[in-house]
CSV table of C-alpha atoms and ligand atoms in Angstrom, one decimal:
chain,number,residue,atom,x,y,z
A,233,MET,CA,-59.9,-82.9,54.0
A,234,GLY,CA,-63.6,-82.0,54.1
A,235,LYS,CA,-65.9,-82.5,51.2
A,236,THR,CA,-67.5,-79.5,49.5
A,237,VAL,CA,-71.2,-79.2,48.4
A,238,LEU,CA,-72.7,-76.4,46.3
A,239,ILE,CA,-76.5,-76.0,46.8
A,240,SER,CA,-78.5,-73.6,44.6
A,241,GLY,CA,-81.3,-71.7,46.3
A,242,ALA,CA,-79.9,-72.5,49.8
A,243,ASN,CA,-80.9,-69.2,51.5
A,244,ARG,CA,-84.3,-70.7,52.6
A,245,GLY,CA,-86.6,-73.7,52.4
A,246,ILE,CA,-85.3,-77.2,51.6
A,247,GLY,CA,-82.0,-76.0,50.3
A,248,GLN,CA,-81.2,-74.2,53.5
A,249,GLN,CA,-82.2,-77.2,55.6
A,250,LEU,CA,-80.0,-79.4,53.5
A,251,ALA,CA,-77.1,-76.9,53.9
A,252,ARG,CA,-77.6,-77.1,57.7
A,253,MET,CA,-77.6,-80.9,57.8
A,254,LEU,CA,-74.5,-81.2,55.6
A,255,ALA,CA,-72.6,-78.5,57.6
A,256,THR,CA,-73.5,-80.4,60.8
A,257,THR,CA,-71.9,-83.5,59.4
A,258,GLY,CA,-68.7,-81.8,58.5
A,259,TRP,CA,-69.2,-80.7,54.8
A,260,ASP,CA,-67.9,-77.4,53.5
A,261,VAL,CA,-71.2,-75.8,52.3
A,262,LEU,CA,-71.4,-73.3,49.5
A,263,VAL,CA,-74.8,-71.6,50.0
A,264,GLY,CA,-76.0,-70.6,46.5
A,265,ALA,CA,-78.3,-67.6,46.6
A,266,ARG,CA,-79.3,-65.2,43.8
A,267,ASP,CA,-79.4,-62.4,46.3
A,268,LEU,CA,-75.9,-62.4,48.0
A,269,ALA,CA,-77.2,-60.4,51.0
A,270,LYS,CA,-79.7,-63.2,51.7
A,271,GLY,CA,-77.0,-65.9,51.1
A,272,ASN,CA,-74.6,-64.2,53.5
A,273,ALA,CA,-77.4,-63.8,56.1
A,274,ALA,CA,-78.3,-67.5,55.8
A,275,ALA,CA,-74.7,-68.7,55.9
A,276,ALA,CA,-74.0,-66.6,59.0
A,277,ARG,CA,-77.2,-67.9,60.7
A,278,MET,CA,-76.3,-71.5,60.0
A,279,ARG,CA,-72.6,-71.0,61.0
A,280,LYS,CA,-73.9,-69.9,64.4
A,281,GLU,CA,-76.4,-72.8,64.7
A,282,THR,CA,-74.0,-75.5,63.6
A,283,GLY,CA,-70.5,-74.3,64.1
A,284,GLY,CA,-69.9,-75.6,60.6
A,285,ARG,CA,-68.2,-74.2,57.5
A,286,LEU,CA,-70.7,-72.4,55.3
A,287,LYS,CA,-70.0,-69.6,52.7
A,288,ALA,CA,-72.4,-67.8,50.4
A,289,VAL,CA,-72.0,-67.8,46.7
A,290,GLU,CA,-74.0,-65.5,44.4
A,291,LEU,CA,-75.8,-67.7,42.0
A,292,ASP,CA,-78.9,-66.9,39.9
A,293,VAL,CA,-79.6,-70.2,38.0
A,294,THR,CA,-81.4,-68.3,35.2
A,295,SER,CA,-78.3,-66.1,34.4
A,296,ASP,CA,-75.4,-67.4,32.4
A,297,VAL,CA,-73.4,-64.5,33.6
A,298,SER,CA,-74.1,-65.3,37.2
A,299,ILE,CA,-73.3,-69.0,36.7
A,300,ALA,CA,-70.0,-68.1,35.0
A,301,ARG,CA,-69.0,-65.6,37.7
A,302,ALA,CA,-69.8,-68.1,40.5
A,303,ALA,CA,-67.7,-70.8,38.7
A,304,GLN,CA,-64.8,-68.3,38.2
A,305,LYS,CA,-64.9,-67.4,41.9
A,306,LEU,CA,-64.7,-71.0,42.9
A,307,ARG,CA,-61.8,-71.6,40.4
A,308,ASP,CA,-60.0,-68.5,41.9
A,309,GLY,CA,-60.4,-70.1,45.3
A,310,ALA,CA,-59.1,-73.4,44.0
A,311,ILE,CA,-62.3,-75.0,45.2
A,312,GLN,CA,-63.4,-78.4,43.9
A,313,ILE,CA,-66.9,-79.7,44.3
A,314,ASP,CA,-67.8,-83.2,45.6
A,315,ALA,CA,-71.6,-82.7,45.4
A,316,LEU,CA,-73.8,-80.3,43.4
A,317,VAL,CA,-77.4,-79.9,44.4
A,318,ASN,CA,-79.7,-78.2,41.9
A,319,ASN,CA,-82.3,-77.2,44.4
A,320,ALA,CA,-83.4,-73.7,43.3
A,321,GLY,CA,-86.9,-73.8,41.9
A,322,VAL,CA,-90.1,-71.9,41.4
A,323,TYR,CA,-93.7,-73.0,41.5
A,324,GLY,CA,-96.8,-71.1,40.5
A,325,ALA,CA,-94.7,-68.3,39.1
A,326,ALA,CA,-96.6,-65.5,37.2
A,327,ARG,CA,-99.3,-66.9,35.1
A,328,GLY,CA,-99.2,-66.8,31.3
A,329,ALA,CA,-96.3,-67.0,28.9
A,330,ASP,CA,-93.9,-65.2,31.2
A,331,GLY,CA,-94.7,-67.6,34.0
A,332,VAL,CA,-94.1,-70.6,31.7
A,333,ALA,CA,-90.8,-69.2,30.5
A,334,LEU,CA,-89.6,-68.4,34.1
A,335,THR,CA,-90.6,-71.8,35.4
A,336,VAL,CA,-88.8,-73.7,32.6
A,337,GLU,CA,-85.8,-71.4,32.7
A,338,THR,CA,-85.5,-71.9,36.5
A,339,ASN,CA,-86.5,-75.6,37.0
A,340,PHE,CA,-85.1,-77.1,33.8
A,341,PHE,CA,-82.5,-74.9,32.1
A,342,GLY,CA,-81.2,-73.7,35.5
A,343,PRO,CA,-80.0,-77.2,36.6
A,344,LEU,CA,-78.6,-77.9,33.1
A,345,GLN,CA,-76.6,-74.6,32.9
A,346,VAL,CA,-75.4,-74.8,36.5
A,347,THR,CA,-74.2,-78.4,35.9
A,348,LEU,CA,-72.4,-77.5,32.6
A,349,GLY,CA,-70.9,-74.4,34.2
A,350,THR,CA,-69.5,-76.2,37.2
A,351,LEU,CA,-68.6,-79.4,35.5
A,352,PRO,CA,-64.9,-78.5,35.3
A,353,LEU,CA,-64.9,-78.0,39.1
A,354,LEU,CA,-66.6,-81.3,39.9
A,355,ARG,CA,-64.3,-84.0,41.1
A,356,ASP,CA,-64.5,-87.3,39.4
A,357,GLY,CA,-66.8,-89.5,41.5
A,358,ALA,CA,-68.9,-86.5,42.5
A,359,THR,CA,-72.7,-86.5,42.8
A,360,ILE,CA,-75.2,-84.2,41.2
A,361,THR,CA,-78.7,-84.1,42.7
A,362,ASN,CA,-81.6,-82.5,40.8
A,363,VAL,CA,-84.5,-81.7,43.1
A,364,THR,CA,-87.6,-82.9,41.4
A,365,SER,CA,-91.3,-83.3,42.3
A,366,GLY,CA,-94.0,-85.9,42.1
A,367,LEU,CA,-95.9,-83.4,39.9
A,368,GLY,CA,-93.2,-84.2,37.3
A,369,SER,CA,-94.5,-87.7,36.9
A,370,LEU,CA,-94.8,-88.9,33.3
A,371,SER,CA,-98.3,-90.1,34.1
A,372,ASN,CA,-99.4,-86.5,34.2
A,373,LEU,CA,-98.3,-85.9,30.6
A,374,ASP,CA,-100.2,-86.6,27.4
A,375,PRO,CA,-99.2,-89.8,25.6
A,376,GLU,CA,-97.1,-88.1,23.0
A,377,HIS,CA,-94.9,-86.3,25.4
A,378,ARG,CA,-94.9,-89.2,27.9
A,379,ARG,CA,-93.4,-91.4,25.1
A,380,ALA,CA,-90.9,-88.7,24.0
A,381,LEU,CA,-89.5,-88.2,27.5
A,382,ALA,CA,-89.4,-91.9,28.3
A,383,ASP,CA,-87.6,-92.7,25.1
A,384,PRO,CA,-84.1,-94.0,26.1
A,385,THR,CA,-82.6,-92.7,22.9
A,386,LEU,CA,-83.7,-89.1,23.7
A,387,THR,CA,-80.6,-86.8,23.5
A,388,ARG,CA,-79.8,-83.7,25.5
A,389,ASP,CA,-80.0,-81.5,22.4
A,390,ALA,CA,-83.4,-83.0,21.4
A,391,LEU,CA,-84.7,-82.5,25.0
A,392,VAL,CA,-83.5,-78.9,25.0
A,393,GLU,CA,-85.3,-78.3,21.7
A,394,MET,CA,-88.5,-79.8,23.1
A,395,MET,CA,-88.4,-77.5,26.1
A,396,ARG,CA,-87.8,-74.5,23.9
A,397,ALA,CA,-90.7,-75.5,21.7
A,398,PHE,CA,-92.9,-75.9,24.9
A,399,VAL,CA,-92.1,-72.3,26.0
A,400,ARG,CA,-92.6,-71.0,22.5
A,401,GLY,CA,-96.0,-72.7,22.4
A,402,GLY,CA,-97.1,-70.9,25.6
A,403,GLY,CA,-96.8,-74.0,27.7
A,404,THR,CA,-100.3,-75.4,27.1
A,405,SER,CA,-99.7,-78.4,24.9
A,406,TRP,CA,-98.4,-81.2,27.1
A,407,GLY,CA,-101.3,-82.2,29.3
A,408,THR,CA,-100.0,-80.6,32.5
A,409,ASP,CA,-98.7,-77.2,33.7
A,410,ALA,CA,-95.3,-75.7,33.2
A,411,TYR,CA,-94.1,-76.8,36.7
A,412,GLY,CA,-95.0,-80.5,36.0
A,413,VAL,CA,-93.4,-80.3,32.6
A,414,SER,CA,-90.2,-78.6,33.9
A,415,LYS,CA,-89.8,-81.4,36.5
A,416,ALA,CA,-90.7,-84.2,34.0
A,417,ALA,CA,-88.0,-82.8,31.7
A,418,LEU,CA,-85.6,-82.5,34.6
A,419,ASN,CA,-86.1,-86.2,35.3
A,420,ALA,CA,-85.3,-87.0,31.7
A,421,LEU,CA,-82.2,-84.7,31.8
A,422,THR,CA,-81.1,-86.6,34.9
A,423,ARG,CA,-81.1,-89.9,33.0
A,424,ILE,CA,-79.2,-88.3,30.1
A,425,LEU,CA,-76.6,-86.6,32.2
A,426,ALA,CA,-76.1,-89.8,34.2
A,427,SER,CA,-75.1,-91.6,31.1
A,428,GLU,CA,-73.0,-88.7,29.7
A,429,LEU,CA,-71.1,-88.3,33.0
A,430,ALA,CA,-70.6,-92.0,33.7
A,431,PRO,CA,-67.1,-92.0,32.2
A,432,ARG,CA,-66.1,-89.6,35.1
A,433,ASN,CA,-68.0,-91.7,37.6
A,434,ILE,CA,-70.2,-88.7,38.4
A,435,HIS,CA,-73.5,-89.9,39.8
A,436,VAL,CA,-76.6,-88.0,38.7
A,437,ASN,CA,-79.9,-88.6,40.4
A,438,ALA,CA,-83.2,-86.8,40.9
A,439,THR,CA,-84.6,-86.7,44.4
A,440,CYS,CA,-88.1,-85.7,45.4
A,441,PRO,CA,-88.6,-84.1,48.8
A,442,GLY,CA,-92.4,-84.9,48.9
A,443,TRP,CA,-94.8,-82.1,49.7
A,444,VAL,CA,-93.1,-80.0,52.3
A,445,ARG,CA,-94.0,-77.0,54.6
A,446,THR,CA,-91.9,-74.3,53.0
A,447,ASP,CA,-92.8,-71.0,51.4
A,448,MET,CA,-93.4,-73.0,48.2
A,449,GLY,CA,-95.3,-76.0,49.7
A,450,GLY,CA,-97.4,-73.9,52.1
A,451,ARG,CA,-98.4,-74.5,55.7
A,452,GLY,CA,-100.8,-77.3,54.9
A,453,ALA,CA,-98.1,-79.6,53.5
A,454,PRO,CA,-97.8,-82.9,55.4
A,455,ARG,CA,-94.0,-83.0,55.6
A,456,SER,CA,-91.5,-81.0,57.6
A,457,VAL,CA,-88.6,-79.3,56.0
A,458,GLU,CA,-86.3,-81.8,57.8
A,459,GLU,CA,-88.1,-84.7,56.2
A,460,GLY,CA,-88.0,-83.0,52.8
A,461,ALA,CA,-84.2,-82.3,53.0
A,462,GLU,CA,-83.5,-85.8,54.3
A,463,SER,CA,-85.1,-87.2,51.2
A,464,VAL,CA,-83.0,-84.9,49.0
A,465,LEU,CA,-79.8,-85.8,51.0
A,466,PHE,CA,-79.9,-89.4,49.5
A,467,GLY,CA,-78.7,-88.0,46.2
A,468,VAL,CA,-75.6,-86.4,47.8
A,469,THR,CA,-74.1,-89.5,49.1
A,470,THR,CA,-75.5,-92.3,46.9
A,471,ALA,CA,-73.4,-94.6,44.6
A,472,GLU,CA,-76.5,-95.0,42.4
A,473,THR,CA,-76.9,-93.1,39.2
A,474,GLY,CA,-79.7,-92.1,36.7
A,475,GLY,CA,-82.6,-92.7,39.1
A,476,ILE,CA,-85.4,-90.8,40.7
A,477,TYR,CA,-85.7,-91.3,44.5
A,478,ARG,CA,-88.0,-90.3,47.4
A,479,ASP,CA,-86.8,-91.2,50.9
A,480,GLY,CA,-84.1,-93.3,49.4
A,481,VAL,CA,-86.6,-95.5,47.4
A,482,ARG,CA,-86.5,-95.5,43.6
A,483,ILE,CA,-89.7,-94.2,42.1
A,484,ALA,CA,-91.1,-94.3,38.5
A,485,PRO,CA,-90.2,-91.3,36.3
B,780,NAP,P1,-88.8,-72.2,48.4
B,780,NAP,O1,-89.0,-72.3,49.9
B,780,NAP,O2,-89.7,-71.4,47.6
B,780,NAP,O3,-87.3,-71.8,48.1
B,780,NAP,C1,-86.9,-71.7,46.8
B,780,NAP,C2,-85.4,-71.3,46.7
B,780,NAP,O4,-85.1,-71.3,45.3
B,780,NAP,C3,-85.2,-70.0,47.3
B,780,NAP,O5,-83.9,-70.0,47.9
B,780,NAP,C4,-85.1,-69.1,46.1
B,780,NAP,O6,-84.4,-67.9,46.2
B,780,NAP,C5,-84.5,-70.0,45.1
B,780,NAP,N1,-84.6,-69.6,43.7
B,780,NAP,C6,-85.7,-69.4,43.0
B,780,NAP,N2,-85.3,-68.9,41.7
B,780,NAP,C7,-84.0,-68.9,41.7
B,780,NAP,C8,-83.0,-68.5,40.8
B,780,NAP,N3,-83.4,-68.0,39.5
B,780,NAP,N4,-81.7,-68.6,41.1
B,780,NAP,C9,-81.3,-69.0,42.3
B,780,NAP,N5,-82.2,-69.3,43.3
B,780,NAP,C10,-83.5,-69.3,43.0
B,780,NAP,O7,-88.9,-73.7,47.8
B,780,NAP,P2,-88.6,-75.1,48.5
B,780,NAP,O8,-89.9,-75.7,48.9
B,780,NAP,O9,-87.5,-75.1,49.4
B,780,NAP,O10,-88.2,-75.9,47.1
B,780,NAP,C11,-86.9,-76.3,46.9
B,780,NAP,C12,-86.9,-77.3,45.7
B,780,NAP,O11,-87.8,-78.4,46.0
B,780,NAP,C13,-87.5,-76.7,44.4
B,780,NAP,O12,-86.8,-77.2,43.3
B,780,NAP,C14,-88.9,-77.3,44.4
B,780,NAP,O13,-89.5,-77.4,43.1
B,780,NAP,C15,-88.7,-78.6,45.0
B,780,NAP,N6,-90.0,-79.2,45.6
B,780,NAP,C16,-90.6,-78.6,46.6
B,780,NAP,C17,-91.7,-79.2,47.1
B,780,NAP,C18,-92.5,-78.6,48.3
B,780,NAP,O14,-93.5,-79.1,48.7
B,780,NAP,N7,-92.0,-77.6,48.9
B,780,NAP,C19,-92.3,-80.4,46.6
B,780,NAP,C20,-91.6,-81.0,45.5
B,780,NAP,C21,-90.4,-80.4,45.0
B,780,NAP,P3,-85.0,-66.5,46.7
B,780,NAP,O15,-85.1,-66.5,48.2
B,780,NAP,O16,-84.1,-65.5,46.2
B,780,NAP,O17,-86.4,-66.4,46.1
């Protein structure tokens, strides 16, 4: 029986390329898209290109209702997931407090809520891949928050509260912008979830695609979408857990 992967934000960019690569190698691919019409179009396009099995699933990672509906739909179809890729993300969203909230909701709370919502559907031994960024490096944070996120005793609840406080404070107090903070927090969340899910042998890692020529990365980025997706792919099949990787090489948080 084929393996099943769910990728959020897979209607374009790195998520779409990853979907294409996994479909080509025989995976059943659930193409997560907040706009179902775009998801259906992308799935149809990739089915044609690859001859693989791809199906769109409506999934807005900032909406608890959307996440619950997607999970219910998969449950109704008796679908179990072997790999979850939390790829959907935003960069340089609207400036100001709204932009800060949207960035943190999408890049940090999105992966957390999608993970919690789909956890009952994940097989033991599954992988979870959180797509991170070099801009989330702890070295970009001020010393106080660098220490807080690096603290191995940091709990999920405490991290969530820190992120809520960051948004409440308007997103200005950590030494870098909301995107960098959201990805630094995602890296810390990755470490925490890896240890929480170890009893089920679920491997949780963060993978960085590098700076990639997508709508987000822009035309001047040095890496192709294929190179970016290849770097993310490592998380889907690895037996490692709790680390941050670029091109299969562990990097510092
Ligand atoms: P992209 O081309 O801008 O695509 C972003 C994808 O995320 C789109 O499918 C978008 O859907 C989706 N998305 C945004 N908000 C969403 C939401 N609330 N719910 C569901 N889907 C949502 O970006 P990309 O370059 O492929 O980036 C993919 C991931 O790589 C992101 O996590 C990003 O932070 C990370 N990354 C990218 C780079 C880079 O240089 N490109 C570097 C480091 C890390 P719509 O089409 O509906 O907008």
